[in-house]
PDB file of C-alpha atoms in Angstrom:
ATOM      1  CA  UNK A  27      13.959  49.402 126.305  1.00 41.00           C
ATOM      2  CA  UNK A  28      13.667  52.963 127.320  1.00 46.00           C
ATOM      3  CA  UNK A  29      15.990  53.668 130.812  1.00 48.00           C
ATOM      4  CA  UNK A  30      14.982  56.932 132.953  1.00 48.00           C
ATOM      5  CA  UNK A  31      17.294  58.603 134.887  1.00 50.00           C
ATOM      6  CA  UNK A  32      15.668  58.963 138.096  1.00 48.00           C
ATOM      7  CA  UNK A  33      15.795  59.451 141.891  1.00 50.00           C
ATOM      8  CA  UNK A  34      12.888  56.665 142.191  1.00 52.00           C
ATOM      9  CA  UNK A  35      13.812  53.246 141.549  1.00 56.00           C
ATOM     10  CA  UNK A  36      10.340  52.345 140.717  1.00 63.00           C
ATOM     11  CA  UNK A  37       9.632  52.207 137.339  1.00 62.00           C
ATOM     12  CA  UNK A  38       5.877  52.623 137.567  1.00 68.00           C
ATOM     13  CA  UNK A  39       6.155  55.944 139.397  1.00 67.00           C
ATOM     14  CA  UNK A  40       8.396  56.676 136.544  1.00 64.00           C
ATOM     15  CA  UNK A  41       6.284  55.710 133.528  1.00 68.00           C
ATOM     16  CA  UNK A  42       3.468  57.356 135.472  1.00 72.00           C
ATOM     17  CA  UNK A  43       5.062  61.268 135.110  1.00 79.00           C
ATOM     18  CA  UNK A  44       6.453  61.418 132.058  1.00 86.00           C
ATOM     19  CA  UNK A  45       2.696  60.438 130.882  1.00 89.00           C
ATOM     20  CA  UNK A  46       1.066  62.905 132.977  1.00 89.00           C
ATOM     21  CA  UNK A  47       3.623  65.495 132.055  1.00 92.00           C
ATOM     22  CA  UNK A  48       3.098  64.512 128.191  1.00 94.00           C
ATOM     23  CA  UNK A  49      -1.239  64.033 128.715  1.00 95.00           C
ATOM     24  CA  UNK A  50      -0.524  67.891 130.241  1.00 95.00           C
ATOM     25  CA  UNK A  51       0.849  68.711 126.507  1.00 96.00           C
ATOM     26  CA  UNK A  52      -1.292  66.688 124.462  1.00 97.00           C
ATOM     27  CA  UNK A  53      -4.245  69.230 123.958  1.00 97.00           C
ATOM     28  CA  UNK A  54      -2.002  71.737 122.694  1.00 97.00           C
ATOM     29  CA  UNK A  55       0.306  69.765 120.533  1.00 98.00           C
ATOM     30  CA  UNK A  56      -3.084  68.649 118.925  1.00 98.00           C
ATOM     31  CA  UNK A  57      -3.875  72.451 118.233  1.00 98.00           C
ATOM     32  CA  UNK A  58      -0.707  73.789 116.632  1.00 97.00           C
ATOM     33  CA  UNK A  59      -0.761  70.652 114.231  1.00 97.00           C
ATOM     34  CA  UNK A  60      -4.401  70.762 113.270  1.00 97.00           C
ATOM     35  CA  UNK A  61      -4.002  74.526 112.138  1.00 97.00           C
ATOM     36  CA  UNK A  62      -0.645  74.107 110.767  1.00 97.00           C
ATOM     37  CA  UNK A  63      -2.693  71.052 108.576  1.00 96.00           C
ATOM     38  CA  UNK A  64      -6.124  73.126 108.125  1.00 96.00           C
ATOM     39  CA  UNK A  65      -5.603  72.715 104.269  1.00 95.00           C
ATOM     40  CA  UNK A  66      -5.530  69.371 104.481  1.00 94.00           C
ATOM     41  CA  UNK A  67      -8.806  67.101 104.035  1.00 95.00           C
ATOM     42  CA  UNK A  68      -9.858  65.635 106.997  1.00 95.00           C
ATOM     43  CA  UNK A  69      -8.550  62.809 106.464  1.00 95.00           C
ATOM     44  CA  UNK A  70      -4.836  63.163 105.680  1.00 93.00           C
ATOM     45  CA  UNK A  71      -5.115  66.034 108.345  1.00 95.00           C
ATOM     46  CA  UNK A  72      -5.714  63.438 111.181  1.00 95.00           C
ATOM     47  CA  UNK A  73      -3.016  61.254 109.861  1.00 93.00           C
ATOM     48  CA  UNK A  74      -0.550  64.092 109.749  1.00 94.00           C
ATOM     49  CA  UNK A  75      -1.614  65.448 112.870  1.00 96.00           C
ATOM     50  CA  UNK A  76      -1.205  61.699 114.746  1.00 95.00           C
ATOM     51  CA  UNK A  77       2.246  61.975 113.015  1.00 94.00           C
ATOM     52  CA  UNK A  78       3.405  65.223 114.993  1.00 96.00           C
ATOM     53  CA  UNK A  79       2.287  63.424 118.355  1.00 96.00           C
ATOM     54  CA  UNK A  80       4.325  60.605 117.731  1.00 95.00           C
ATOM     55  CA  UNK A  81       7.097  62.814 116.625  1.00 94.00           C
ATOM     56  CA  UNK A  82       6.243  65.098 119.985  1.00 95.00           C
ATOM     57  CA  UNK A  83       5.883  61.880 122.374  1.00 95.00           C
ATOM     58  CA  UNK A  84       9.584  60.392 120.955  1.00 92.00           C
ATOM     59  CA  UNK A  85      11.223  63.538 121.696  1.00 93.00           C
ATOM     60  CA  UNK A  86       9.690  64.272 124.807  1.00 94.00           C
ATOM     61  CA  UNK A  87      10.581  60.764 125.577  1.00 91.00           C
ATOM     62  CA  UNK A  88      14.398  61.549 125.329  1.00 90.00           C
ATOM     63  CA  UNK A  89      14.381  64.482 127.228  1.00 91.00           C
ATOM     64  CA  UNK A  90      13.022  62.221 130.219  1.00 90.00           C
ATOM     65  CA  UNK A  91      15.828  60.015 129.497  1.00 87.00           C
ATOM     66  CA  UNK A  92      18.329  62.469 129.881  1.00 88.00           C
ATOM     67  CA  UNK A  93      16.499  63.919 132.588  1.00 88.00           C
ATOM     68  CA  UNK A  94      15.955  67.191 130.728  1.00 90.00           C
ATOM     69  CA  UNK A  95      12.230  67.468 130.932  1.00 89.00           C
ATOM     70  CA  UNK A  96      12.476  71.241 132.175  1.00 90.00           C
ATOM     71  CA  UNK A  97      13.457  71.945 128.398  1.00 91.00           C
ATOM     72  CA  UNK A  98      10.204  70.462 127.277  1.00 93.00           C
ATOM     73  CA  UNK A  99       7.296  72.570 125.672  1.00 95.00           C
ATOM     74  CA  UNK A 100       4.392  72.070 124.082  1.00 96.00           C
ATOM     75  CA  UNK A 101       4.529  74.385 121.287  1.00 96.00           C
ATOM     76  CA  UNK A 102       8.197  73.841 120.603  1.00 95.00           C
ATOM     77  CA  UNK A 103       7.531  69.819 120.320  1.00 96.00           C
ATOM     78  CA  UNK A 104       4.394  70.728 118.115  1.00 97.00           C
ATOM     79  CA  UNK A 105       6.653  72.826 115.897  1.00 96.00           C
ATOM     80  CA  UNK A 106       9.182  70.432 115.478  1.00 93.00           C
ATOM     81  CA  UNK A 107       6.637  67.181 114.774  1.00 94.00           C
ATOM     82  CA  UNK A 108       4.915  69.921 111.894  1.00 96.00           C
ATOM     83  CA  UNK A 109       8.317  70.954 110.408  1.00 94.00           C
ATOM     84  CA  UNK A 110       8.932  67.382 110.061  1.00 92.00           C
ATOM     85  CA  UNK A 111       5.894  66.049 108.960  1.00 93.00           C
ATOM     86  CA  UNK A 112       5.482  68.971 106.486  1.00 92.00           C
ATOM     87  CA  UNK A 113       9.176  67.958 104.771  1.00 89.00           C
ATOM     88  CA  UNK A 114       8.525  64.037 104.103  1.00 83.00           C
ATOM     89  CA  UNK A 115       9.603  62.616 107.071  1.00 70.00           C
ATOM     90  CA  UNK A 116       8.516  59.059 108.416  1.00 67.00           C
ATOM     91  CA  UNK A 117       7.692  59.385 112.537  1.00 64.00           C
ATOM     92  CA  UNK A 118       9.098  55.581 112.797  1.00 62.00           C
ATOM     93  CA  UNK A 119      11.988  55.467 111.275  1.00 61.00           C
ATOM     94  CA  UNK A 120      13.166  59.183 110.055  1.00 59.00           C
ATOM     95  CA  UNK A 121      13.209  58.421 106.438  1.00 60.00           C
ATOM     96  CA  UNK A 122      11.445  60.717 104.092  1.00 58.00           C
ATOM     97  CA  UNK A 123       8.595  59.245 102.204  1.00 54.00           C
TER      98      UNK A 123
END
């Protein structure tokens, strides 16, 4: 179970803007990985590109765990999920493939 560090003590209102604050990012994130993967077919394109989401939505969700959501931005979380998705890596459980 993920814990936020917040002033609210209601997890709802919690859950509700880290989404919004990710939703906000989504479009772009999208972008960046669907050029970075233009080569691809479309197929493995849309799998690699769902694979830098995940990778952007699991880091985003530890920066709202430690609070540190100011440091979030969509084209560095983009960048990272490509850079890791272009060397091997496995979104789930960090092992290369």
């Amino acid at each position: 179970m993920i814990r936020f560090q917040s002033e609210s003590s209601d997890p709802t209102a919690v859950r509700q803007a880290w989404q919004a604050g990710f939703l906000a990012f989504l479009p772009a994130i999208q972008r960046h990985a669907q050029v970075a993967f233009s080569h691809l077919d479309a197929e493995a394109r849309e799998e690699a590109v769902q694979e830098v989401v995940v990778y952007a939505l699991v880091t985003y969700l530890r920066l709202a765990e430690l609070n540190k959501l100011e440091l979030a931005y969509p084209a560095v979380l983009a960048r990272f999920g490509v850079a890791r998705v272009k060397h091997g890596r496995d979104a789930v459980s960090g092992k290369l493939l």
